[in-house]
Short mmCIF file of C-alpha atoms in Angstrom, two decimals:
data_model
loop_
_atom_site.label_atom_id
_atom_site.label_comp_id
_atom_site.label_asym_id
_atom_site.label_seq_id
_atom_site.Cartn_x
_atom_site.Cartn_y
_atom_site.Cartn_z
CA UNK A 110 -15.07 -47.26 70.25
CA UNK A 111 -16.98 -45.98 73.08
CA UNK A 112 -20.49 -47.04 72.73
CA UNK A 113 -22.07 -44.00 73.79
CA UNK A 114 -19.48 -40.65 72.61
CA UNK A 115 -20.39 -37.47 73.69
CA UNK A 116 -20.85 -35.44 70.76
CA UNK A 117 -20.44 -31.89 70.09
CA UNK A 118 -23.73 -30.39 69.05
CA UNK A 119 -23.53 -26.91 70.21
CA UNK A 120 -20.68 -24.44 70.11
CA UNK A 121 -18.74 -24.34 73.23
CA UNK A 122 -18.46 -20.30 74.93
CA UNK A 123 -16.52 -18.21 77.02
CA UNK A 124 -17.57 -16.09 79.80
CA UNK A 125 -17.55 -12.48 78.92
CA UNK A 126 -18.86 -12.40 75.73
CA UNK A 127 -21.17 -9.42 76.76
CA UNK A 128 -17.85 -7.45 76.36
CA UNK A 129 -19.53 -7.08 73.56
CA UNK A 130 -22.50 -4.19 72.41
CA UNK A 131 -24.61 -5.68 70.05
CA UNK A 132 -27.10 -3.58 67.57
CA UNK A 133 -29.58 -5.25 65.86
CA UNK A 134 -31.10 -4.15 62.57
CA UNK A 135 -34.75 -5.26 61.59
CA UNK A 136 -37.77 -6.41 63.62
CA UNK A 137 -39.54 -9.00 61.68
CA UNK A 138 -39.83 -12.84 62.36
CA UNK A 139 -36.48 -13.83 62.75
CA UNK A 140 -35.06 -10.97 64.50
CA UNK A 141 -38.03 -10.89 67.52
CA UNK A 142 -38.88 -14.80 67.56
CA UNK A 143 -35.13 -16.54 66.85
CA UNK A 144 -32.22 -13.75 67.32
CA UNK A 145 -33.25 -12.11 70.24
CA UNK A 146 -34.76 -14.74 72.44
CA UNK A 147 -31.28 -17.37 71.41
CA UNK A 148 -29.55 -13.86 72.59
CA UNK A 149 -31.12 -13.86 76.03
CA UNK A 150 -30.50 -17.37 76.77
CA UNK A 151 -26.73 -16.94 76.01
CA UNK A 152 -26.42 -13.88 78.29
CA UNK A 153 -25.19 -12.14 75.09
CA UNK A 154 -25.81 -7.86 75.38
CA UNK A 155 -28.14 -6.35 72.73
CA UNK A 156 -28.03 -3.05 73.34
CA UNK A 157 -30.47 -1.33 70.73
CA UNK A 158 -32.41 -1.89 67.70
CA UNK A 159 -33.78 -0.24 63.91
CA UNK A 160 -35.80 -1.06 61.72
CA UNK A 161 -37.40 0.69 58.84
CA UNK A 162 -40.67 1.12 61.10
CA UNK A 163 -39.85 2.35 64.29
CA UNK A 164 -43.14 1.49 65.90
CA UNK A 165 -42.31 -1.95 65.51
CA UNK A 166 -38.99 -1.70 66.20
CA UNK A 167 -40.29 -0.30 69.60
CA UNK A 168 -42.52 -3.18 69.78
CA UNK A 169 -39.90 -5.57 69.87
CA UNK A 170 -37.81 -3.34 72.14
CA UNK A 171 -40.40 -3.59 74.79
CA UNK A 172 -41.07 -7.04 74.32
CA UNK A 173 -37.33 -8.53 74.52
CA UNK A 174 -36.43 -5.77 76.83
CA UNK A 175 -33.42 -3.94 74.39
CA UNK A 176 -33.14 -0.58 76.23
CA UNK A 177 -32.44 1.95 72.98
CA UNK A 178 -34.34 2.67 69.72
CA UNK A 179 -32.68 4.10 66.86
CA UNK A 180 -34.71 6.16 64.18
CA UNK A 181 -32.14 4.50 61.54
CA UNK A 182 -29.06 2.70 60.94
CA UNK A 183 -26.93 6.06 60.91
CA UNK A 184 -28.14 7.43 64.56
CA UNK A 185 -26.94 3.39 65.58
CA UNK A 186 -23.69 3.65 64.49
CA UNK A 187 -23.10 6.94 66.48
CA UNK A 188 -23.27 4.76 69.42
CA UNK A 189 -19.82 3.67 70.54
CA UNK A 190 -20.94 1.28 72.66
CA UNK A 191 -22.09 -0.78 69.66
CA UNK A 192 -19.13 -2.88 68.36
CA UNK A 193 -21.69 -5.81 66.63
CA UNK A 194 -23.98 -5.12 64.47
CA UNK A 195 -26.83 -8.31 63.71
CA UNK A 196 -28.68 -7.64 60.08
CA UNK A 197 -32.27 -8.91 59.97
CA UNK A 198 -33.93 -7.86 56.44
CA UNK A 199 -34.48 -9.19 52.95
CA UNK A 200 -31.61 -9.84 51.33
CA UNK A 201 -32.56 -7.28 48.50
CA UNK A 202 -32.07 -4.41 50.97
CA UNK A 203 -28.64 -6.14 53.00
CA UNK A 204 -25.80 -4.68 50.86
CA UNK A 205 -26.98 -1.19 50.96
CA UNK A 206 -26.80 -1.87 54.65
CA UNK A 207 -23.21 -3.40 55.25
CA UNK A 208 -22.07 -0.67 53.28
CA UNK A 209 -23.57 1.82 55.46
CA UNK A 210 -21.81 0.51 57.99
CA UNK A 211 -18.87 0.10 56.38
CA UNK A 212 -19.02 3.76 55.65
CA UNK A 213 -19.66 5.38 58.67
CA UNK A 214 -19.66 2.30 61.47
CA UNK A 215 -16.23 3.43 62.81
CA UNK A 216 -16.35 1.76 65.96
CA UNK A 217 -18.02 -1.71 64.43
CA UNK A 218 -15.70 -4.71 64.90
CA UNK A 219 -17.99 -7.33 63.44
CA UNK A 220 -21.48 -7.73 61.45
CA UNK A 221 -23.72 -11.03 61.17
CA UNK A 222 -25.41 -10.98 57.80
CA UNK A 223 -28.02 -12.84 56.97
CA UNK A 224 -28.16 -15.70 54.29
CA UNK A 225 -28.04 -15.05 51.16
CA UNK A 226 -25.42 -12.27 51.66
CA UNK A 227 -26.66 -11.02 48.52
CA UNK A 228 -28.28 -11.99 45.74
CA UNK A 229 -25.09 -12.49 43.19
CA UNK A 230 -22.05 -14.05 43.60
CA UNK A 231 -20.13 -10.85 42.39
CA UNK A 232 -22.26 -8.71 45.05
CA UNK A 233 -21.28 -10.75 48.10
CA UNK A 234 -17.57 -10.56 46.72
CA UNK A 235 -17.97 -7.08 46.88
CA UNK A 236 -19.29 -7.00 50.62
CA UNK A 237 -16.65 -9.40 51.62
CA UNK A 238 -13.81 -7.28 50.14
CA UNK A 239 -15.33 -3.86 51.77
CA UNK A 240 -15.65 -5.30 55.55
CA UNK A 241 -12.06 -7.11 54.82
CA UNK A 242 -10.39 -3.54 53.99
CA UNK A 243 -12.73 -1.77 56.86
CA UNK A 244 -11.08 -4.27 59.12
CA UNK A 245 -14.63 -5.64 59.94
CA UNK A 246 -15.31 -9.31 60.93
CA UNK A 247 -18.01 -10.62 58.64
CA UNK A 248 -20.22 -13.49 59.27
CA UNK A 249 -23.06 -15.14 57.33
CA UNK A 250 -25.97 -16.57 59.50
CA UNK A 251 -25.76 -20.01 57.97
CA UNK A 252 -27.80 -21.22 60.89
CA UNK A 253 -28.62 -24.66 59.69
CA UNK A 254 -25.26 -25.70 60.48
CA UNK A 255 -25.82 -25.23 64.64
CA UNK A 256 -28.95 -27.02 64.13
CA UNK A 257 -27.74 -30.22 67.07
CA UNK A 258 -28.17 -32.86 64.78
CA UNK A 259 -26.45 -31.53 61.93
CA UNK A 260 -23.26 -30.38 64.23
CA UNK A 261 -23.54 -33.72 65.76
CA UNK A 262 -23.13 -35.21 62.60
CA UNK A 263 -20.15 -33.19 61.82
CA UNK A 264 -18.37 -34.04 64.54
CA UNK A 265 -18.96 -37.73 63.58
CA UNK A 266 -17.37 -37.23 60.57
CA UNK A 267 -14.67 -34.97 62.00
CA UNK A 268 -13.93 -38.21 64.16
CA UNK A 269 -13.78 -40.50 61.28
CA UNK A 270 -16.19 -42.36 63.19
CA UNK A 271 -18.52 -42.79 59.82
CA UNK A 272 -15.39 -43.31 57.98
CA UNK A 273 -15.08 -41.81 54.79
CA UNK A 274 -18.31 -40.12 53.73
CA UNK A 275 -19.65 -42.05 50.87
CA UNK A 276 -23.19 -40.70 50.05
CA UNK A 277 -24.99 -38.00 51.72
CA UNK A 278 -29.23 -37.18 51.48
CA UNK A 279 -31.68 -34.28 52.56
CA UNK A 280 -35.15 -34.46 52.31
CA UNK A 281 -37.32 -32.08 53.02
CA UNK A 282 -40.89 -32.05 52.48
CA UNK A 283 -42.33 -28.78 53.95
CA UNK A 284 -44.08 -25.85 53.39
CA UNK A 285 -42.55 -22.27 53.72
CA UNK A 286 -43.80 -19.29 54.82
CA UNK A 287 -43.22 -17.30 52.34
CA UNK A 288 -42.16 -13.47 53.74
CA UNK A 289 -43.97 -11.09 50.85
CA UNK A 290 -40.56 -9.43 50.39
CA UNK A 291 -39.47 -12.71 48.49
CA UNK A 292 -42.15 -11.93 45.26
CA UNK A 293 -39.17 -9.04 44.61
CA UNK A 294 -36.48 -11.74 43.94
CA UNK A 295 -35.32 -13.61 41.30
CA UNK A 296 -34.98 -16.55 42.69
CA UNK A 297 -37.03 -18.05 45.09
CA UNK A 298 -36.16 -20.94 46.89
CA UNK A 299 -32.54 -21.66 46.00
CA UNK A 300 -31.62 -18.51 47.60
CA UNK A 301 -34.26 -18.83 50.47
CA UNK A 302 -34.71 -22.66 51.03
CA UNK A 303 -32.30 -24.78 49.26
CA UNK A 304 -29.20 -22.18 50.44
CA UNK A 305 -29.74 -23.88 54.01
CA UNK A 306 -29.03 -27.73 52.86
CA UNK A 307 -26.40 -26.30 49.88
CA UNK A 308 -24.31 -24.73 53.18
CA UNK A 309 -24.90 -27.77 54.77
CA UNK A 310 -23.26 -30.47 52.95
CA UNK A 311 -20.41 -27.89 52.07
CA UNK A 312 -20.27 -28.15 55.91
CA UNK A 313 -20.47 -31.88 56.03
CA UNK A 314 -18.06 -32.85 53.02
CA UNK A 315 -16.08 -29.99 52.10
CA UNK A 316 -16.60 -28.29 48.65
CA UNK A 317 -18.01 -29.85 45.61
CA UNK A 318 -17.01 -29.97 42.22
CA UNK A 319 -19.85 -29.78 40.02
CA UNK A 320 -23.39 -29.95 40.69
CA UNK A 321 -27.05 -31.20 38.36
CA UNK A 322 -30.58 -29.97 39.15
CA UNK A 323 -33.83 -29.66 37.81
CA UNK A 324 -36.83 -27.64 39.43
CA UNK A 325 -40.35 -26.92 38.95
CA UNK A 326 -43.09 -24.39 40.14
CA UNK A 327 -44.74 -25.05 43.07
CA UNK A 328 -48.55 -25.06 42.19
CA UNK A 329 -49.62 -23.74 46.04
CA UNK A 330 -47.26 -20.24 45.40
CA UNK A 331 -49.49 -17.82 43.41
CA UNK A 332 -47.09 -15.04 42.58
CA UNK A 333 -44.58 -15.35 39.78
CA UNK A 334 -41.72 -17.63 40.27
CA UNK A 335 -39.17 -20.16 38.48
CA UNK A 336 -37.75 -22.15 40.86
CA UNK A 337 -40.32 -23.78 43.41
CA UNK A 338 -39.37 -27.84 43.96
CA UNK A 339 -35.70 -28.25 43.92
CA UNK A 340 -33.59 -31.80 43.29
CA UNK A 341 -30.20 -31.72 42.74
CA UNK A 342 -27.01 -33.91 43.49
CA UNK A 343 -23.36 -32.57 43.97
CA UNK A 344 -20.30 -34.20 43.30
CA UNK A 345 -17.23 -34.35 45.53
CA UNK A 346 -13.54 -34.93 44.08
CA UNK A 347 -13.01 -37.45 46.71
CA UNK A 348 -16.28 -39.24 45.26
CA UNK A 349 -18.74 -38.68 47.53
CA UNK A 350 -22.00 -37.87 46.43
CA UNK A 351 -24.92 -35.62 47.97
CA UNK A 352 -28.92 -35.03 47.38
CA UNK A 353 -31.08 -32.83 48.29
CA UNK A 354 -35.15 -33.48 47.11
CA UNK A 355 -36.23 -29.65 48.79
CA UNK A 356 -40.32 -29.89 48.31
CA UNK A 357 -42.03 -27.54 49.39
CA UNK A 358 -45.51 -28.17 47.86
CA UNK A 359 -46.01 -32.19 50.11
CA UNK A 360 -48.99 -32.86 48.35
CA UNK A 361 -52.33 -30.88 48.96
CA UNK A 362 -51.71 -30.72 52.95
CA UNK A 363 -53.17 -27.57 52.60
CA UNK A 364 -55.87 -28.01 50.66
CA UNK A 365 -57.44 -30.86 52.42
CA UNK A 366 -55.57 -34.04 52.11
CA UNK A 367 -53.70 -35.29 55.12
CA UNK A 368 -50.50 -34.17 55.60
CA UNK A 369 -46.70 -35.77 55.27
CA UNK A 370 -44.63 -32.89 56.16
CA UNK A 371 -41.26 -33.24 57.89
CA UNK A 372 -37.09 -33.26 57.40
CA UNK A 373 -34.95 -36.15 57.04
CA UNK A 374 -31.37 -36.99 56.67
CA UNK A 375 -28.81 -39.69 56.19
CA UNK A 376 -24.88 -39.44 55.66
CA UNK A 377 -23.53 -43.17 54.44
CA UNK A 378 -19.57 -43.87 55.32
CA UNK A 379 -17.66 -46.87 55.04
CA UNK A 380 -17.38 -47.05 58.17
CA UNK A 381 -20.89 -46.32 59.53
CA UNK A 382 -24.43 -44.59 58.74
CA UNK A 383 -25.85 -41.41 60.50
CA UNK A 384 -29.83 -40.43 60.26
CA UNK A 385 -31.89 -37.65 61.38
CA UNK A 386 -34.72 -35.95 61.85
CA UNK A 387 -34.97 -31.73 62.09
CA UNK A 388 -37.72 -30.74 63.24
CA UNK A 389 -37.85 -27.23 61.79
CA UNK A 390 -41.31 -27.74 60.30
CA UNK A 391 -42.96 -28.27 63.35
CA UNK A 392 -42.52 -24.78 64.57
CA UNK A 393 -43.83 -23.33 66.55
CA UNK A 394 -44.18 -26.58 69.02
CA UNK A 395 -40.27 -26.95 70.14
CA UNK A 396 -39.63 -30.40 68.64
CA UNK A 397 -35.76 -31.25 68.73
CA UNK A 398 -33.78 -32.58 65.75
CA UNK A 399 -32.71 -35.76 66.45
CA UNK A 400 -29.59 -38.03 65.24
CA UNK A 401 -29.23 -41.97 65.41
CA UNK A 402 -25.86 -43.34 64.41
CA UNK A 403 -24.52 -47.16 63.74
CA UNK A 404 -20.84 -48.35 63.08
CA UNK A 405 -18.88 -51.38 62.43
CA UNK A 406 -17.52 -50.73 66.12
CA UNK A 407 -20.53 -50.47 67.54
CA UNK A 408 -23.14 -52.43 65.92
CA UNK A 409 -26.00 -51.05 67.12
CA UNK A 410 -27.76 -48.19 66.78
CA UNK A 411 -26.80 -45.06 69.17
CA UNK A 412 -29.72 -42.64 69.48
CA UNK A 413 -28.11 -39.28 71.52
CA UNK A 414 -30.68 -36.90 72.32
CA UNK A 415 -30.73 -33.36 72.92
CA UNK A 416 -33.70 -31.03 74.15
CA UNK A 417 -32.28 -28.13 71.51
CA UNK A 418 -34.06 -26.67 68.70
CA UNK A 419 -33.08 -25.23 65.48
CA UNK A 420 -35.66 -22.19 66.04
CA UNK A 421 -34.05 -20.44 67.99
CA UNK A 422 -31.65 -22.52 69.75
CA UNK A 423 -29.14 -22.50 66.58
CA UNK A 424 -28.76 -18.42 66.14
CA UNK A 425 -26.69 -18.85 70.00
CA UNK A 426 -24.35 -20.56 67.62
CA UNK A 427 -24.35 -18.15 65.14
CA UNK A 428 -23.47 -15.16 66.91
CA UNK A 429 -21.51 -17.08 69.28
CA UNK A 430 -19.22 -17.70 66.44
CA UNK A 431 -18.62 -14.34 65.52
CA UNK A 432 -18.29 -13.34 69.60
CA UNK A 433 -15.99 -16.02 70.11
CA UNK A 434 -13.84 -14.93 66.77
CA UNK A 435 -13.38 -11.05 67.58
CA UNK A 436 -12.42 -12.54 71.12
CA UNK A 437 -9.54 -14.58 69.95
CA UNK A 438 -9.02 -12.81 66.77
CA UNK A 439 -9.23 -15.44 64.64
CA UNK A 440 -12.31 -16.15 61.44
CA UNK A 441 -15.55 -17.29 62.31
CA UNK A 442 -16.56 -20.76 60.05
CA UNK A 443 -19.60 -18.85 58.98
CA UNK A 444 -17.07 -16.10 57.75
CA UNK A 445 -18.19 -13.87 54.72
CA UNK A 446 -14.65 -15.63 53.10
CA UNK A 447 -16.40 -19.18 53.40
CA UNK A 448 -19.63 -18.12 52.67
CA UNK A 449 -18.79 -16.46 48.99
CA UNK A 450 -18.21 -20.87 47.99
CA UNK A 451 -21.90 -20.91 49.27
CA UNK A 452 -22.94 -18.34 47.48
CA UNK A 453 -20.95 -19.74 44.06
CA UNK A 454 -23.14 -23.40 45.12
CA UNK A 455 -26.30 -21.62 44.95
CA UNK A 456 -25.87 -19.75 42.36
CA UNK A 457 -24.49 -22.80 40.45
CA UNK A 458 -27.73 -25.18 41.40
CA UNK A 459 -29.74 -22.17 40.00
CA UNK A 460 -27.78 -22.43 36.92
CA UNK A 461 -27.77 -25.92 36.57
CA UNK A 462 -31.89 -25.96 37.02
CA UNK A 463 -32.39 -23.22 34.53
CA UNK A 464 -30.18 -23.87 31.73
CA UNK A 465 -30.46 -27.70 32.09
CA UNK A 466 -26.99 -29.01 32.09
CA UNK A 467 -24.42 -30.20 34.20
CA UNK A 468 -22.64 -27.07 35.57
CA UNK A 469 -18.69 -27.02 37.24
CA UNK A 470 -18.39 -24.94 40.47
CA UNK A 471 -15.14 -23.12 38.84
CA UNK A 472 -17.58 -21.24 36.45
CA UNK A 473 -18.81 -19.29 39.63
CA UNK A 474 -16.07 -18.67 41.53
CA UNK A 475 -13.94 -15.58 41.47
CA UNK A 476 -10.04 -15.76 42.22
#
């Protein structure tokens, strides 16, 4: 084996993909501090923005330089010029909005949604099914997956240079910053937190069959909630195993102990062992992910480094994907298809937490 491989830890491309208008819908956090700047730096062409306050939506227009502002989502989708169009809200508001565009976005060719794509299974069936007969390219902002070290773990195991996946582990101590749209849901952070590392070992080792969990409160949140602290393992039919501990409490780091915040997270082969760091929680100092790998080849370990970040380097990938797919014509990984298995995961872990027993993935999936 070559001792040092060059891994693939961003998507790869073309030229040209500001062939494509893009409209962007929302103006909080993620739209003005990860979409649009990741947008920039890929030369990709947002053309103008909504949001439910247009002051702020002209805010952000100024500041990232996106030369229209639309009163709504209607007066955006009169714009021909606008083939993409990148969603940005709660996920308690989304639907209404894809099928707004579904409706009356007659020259849309493709919309990124964010994660979750709803809050049910049967809802993001629903959404998937309207864009598919609308002849609309939907993709899910699963973002995790173009963090660098998780895609350069991927391609490890796409390589079979790990082997066959044996075991995989997440753990995440951190705290959230919880938006106050997320008091309205009814689920907290399965759908908001644990969704991210769910996706991700679908990513990693395909789909699971069944999956245990338990979960707790978590004593720093004030406003109601069930599901705070998540653990939960996943089984594979080809017997690999994966856990997740997703704590977002840490201890009192807050409250005036010292702190022990930060991501880990190891994927065991038979043929080698792959660990990492994310370094997510850091934000906003840019600290890159990180990935160190050993193998019976190599006996050593390899420690590739990349000056990427997660936030926002990893929402290139994302709408590169769907660029890239209404290019060639062909389904984006992160396609609203894929996405509904993520969705029957999450909703599955939630299950499996609140009802306490072991719950198959079959239950949640609709054929």
């Amino acid at each position: 084996m070559e001792l040092q491989p060059e891994l693939e830890y961003e998507i790869p491309l073309d030229d040209g993909l500001d062939q494509w208008g893009i409209g962007v819908v929302g103006s909080g956090f993620i739209i003005s501090d990860c979409h649009l700047p990741a947008y920039r730096d890929a030369g990709f062409r947002v053309l103008g923005i909504s949001s439910r306050r247009e002051a702020r939506a002209r805010e952000v227009a100024e500041q990232r330089m996106i030369p229209r502002v639309f009163a709504n989502v209607r007066d955006m989708l009169a714009d021909s010029e606008i083939r993409v169009i990148d969603i940005g809200v709660p996920p308690q508001h989304q639907p209404d909005i894809i099928r707004e565009i579904v409706e009356h976005g007659r020259h849309v060719r493709g919309i990124l949604a964010q994660k979750p794509l709803a809050m049910s299974y049967a809802e993001a069936h629903e959404l998937v099914q309207l864009c598919a007969a609308a002849g609309i390219t939907l993709a899910v902002n699963q973002n995790m997956r173009h963090d660098q070290s998780v895609r350069a773990c991927k391609d490890l195991l796409d390589r079979k240079l790990l082997g066959e996946p044996v075991l995989g582990t997440i753990n995440m101590r951190a705290i959230p910053h919880w938006m106050p749209w997320s008091e309205q849901l009814d689920s907290l952070s399965t759908y908001v937190m644990s969704i991210h590392h769910l996706d991700t070992f679908r990513y990693w080792f395909g789909d699971p069959t069944r999956v245990m969990a338990s979960t707790r409160t978590d004593p720093r949140t004030q406003f109601s909630h069930t599901d705070g602290i998540n653990l939960y393992i996943l089984e594979f039919p080809t017997g690999c195993r994966a856990s997740s501990w997703d704590d977002v409490w840490t201890g009192p780091a807050r409250e005036g102990s010292a702190a022990d915040i930060g991501i880990t997270w190891r994927v065991e082969g038979t043929k080698g062992l792959a660990r990492g760091t994310i370094g997510w929680p850091s934000y906003p100092d840019r600290t890159p992910s990180t990935l160190d790998f050993t193998t019976t080849a190599a006996e050593e370990w390899i420690c590739p480094r990349w000056d990427k970040v997660w936030f926002p380097d990893a929402f290139r990938g994302t709408m590169g994907e769907l660029l890239m797919a209404l290019t060639h014509d062909i389904e984006p990984s992160i396609s609203g298809k894929d996405n509904l298995k993520t969705m029957a995961l999450v909703e599955a872990t939630f299950a499996a937490a609140r009802d306490h027993r072991v719950v198959e993935l079959a239950e949640f999936v609709e054929t």
